[in-house]
């Protein structure tokens, strides 16, 4: 069992722009902290992303539409959708995000957005190949047991 006690309650001060907490066969759990005035980055992923905001305030832009969001809000970004989140509050913006499948290396820790951008552009923050395989491929390789 992987357990994160009180992950979505109170201010945690994660301290890192991005930290992968867990990578499974079909999903990945990541904690993020965006500094005041900072942003996640205008991006498009080939994976689904669910963002669970735990503290702070942000302006979300998803598929060209803007909406102000705050703690306890959840935003779903389907694969292939442009998105950007800008911290518009007076405190760091904290969130937990779930990628499905994984988007980053399992041991990823980016202290800053700039560090993360640099590693991603250099191809040094890629999800593991096994996390990108289909359910059928994983069953055939015996990585996961299928229904009987």
PDB file of C-alpha atoms in Angstrom, residues 4-16 21 31-33 52-56 71 92-96:
ATOM      1  CA  UNK A   4       0.138   9.785   1.887  1.00  0.00           C
ATOM      2  CA  UNK A   5      -1.451  11.003   5.123  1.00  0.00           C
ATOM      3  CA  UNK A   6      -3.123  14.433   4.947  1.00  0.00           C
ATOM      4  CA  UNK A   7      -1.737  15.096   1.468  1.00  0.00           C
ATOM      5  CA  UNK A   8      -4.601  17.395   0.466  1.00  0.00           C
ATOM      6  CA  UNK A   9      -5.217  19.191   3.772  1.00  0.00           C
ATOM      7  CA  UNK A  10      -3.543  22.312   5.171  1.00  0.00           C
ATOM      8  CA  UNK A  11      -0.459  24.008   3.754  1.00  0.00           C
ATOM      9  CA  UNK A  12       2.436  21.604   3.339  1.00  0.00           C
ATOM     10  CA  UNK A  13       5.119  23.841   1.842  1.00  0.00           C
ATOM     11  CA  UNK A  14       6.289  21.184  -0.600  1.00  0.00           C
ATOM     12  CA  UNK A  15       9.324  23.349  -1.369  1.00  0.00           C
ATOM     13  CA  UNK A  16       9.911  21.973  -4.880  1.00  0.00           C
ATOM     14  CA  UNK A  21       5.492  10.982  -5.276  1.00  0.00           C
ATOM     15  CA  UNK A  31       3.197  17.375  -5.839  1.00  0.00           C
ATOM     16  CA  UNK A  32       3.805  20.897  -7.129  1.00  0.00           C
ATOM     17  CA  UNK A  33       4.460  24.265  -5.525  1.00  0.00           C
ATOM     18  CA  UNK A  52      -6.168  19.022  -7.255  1.00  0.00           C
ATOM     19  CA  UNK A  53      -5.471  22.459  -5.764  1.00  0.00           C
ATOM     20  CA  UNK A  54      -4.700  22.348  -2.050  1.00  0.00           C
ATOM     21  CA  UNK A  55      -3.773  25.972  -1.267  1.00  0.00           C
ATOM     22  CA  UNK A  56      -3.410  29.325  -2.993  1.00  0.00           C
ATOM     23  CA  UNK A  71      -7.893  25.526  -2.763  1.00  0.00           C
ATOM     24  CA  UNK A  92       2.640  29.717  -3.040  1.00  0.00           C
ATOM     25  CA  UNK A  93       0.142  27.720  -5.072  1.00  0.00           C
ATOM     26  CA  UNK A  94       0.152  24.070  -3.988  1.00  0.00           C
ATOM     27  CA  UNK A  95      -1.394  21.224  -5.880  1.00  0.00           C
ATOM     28  CA  UNK A  96      -1.369  17.510  -6.393  1.00  0.00           C
TER      29      UNK A  96
END
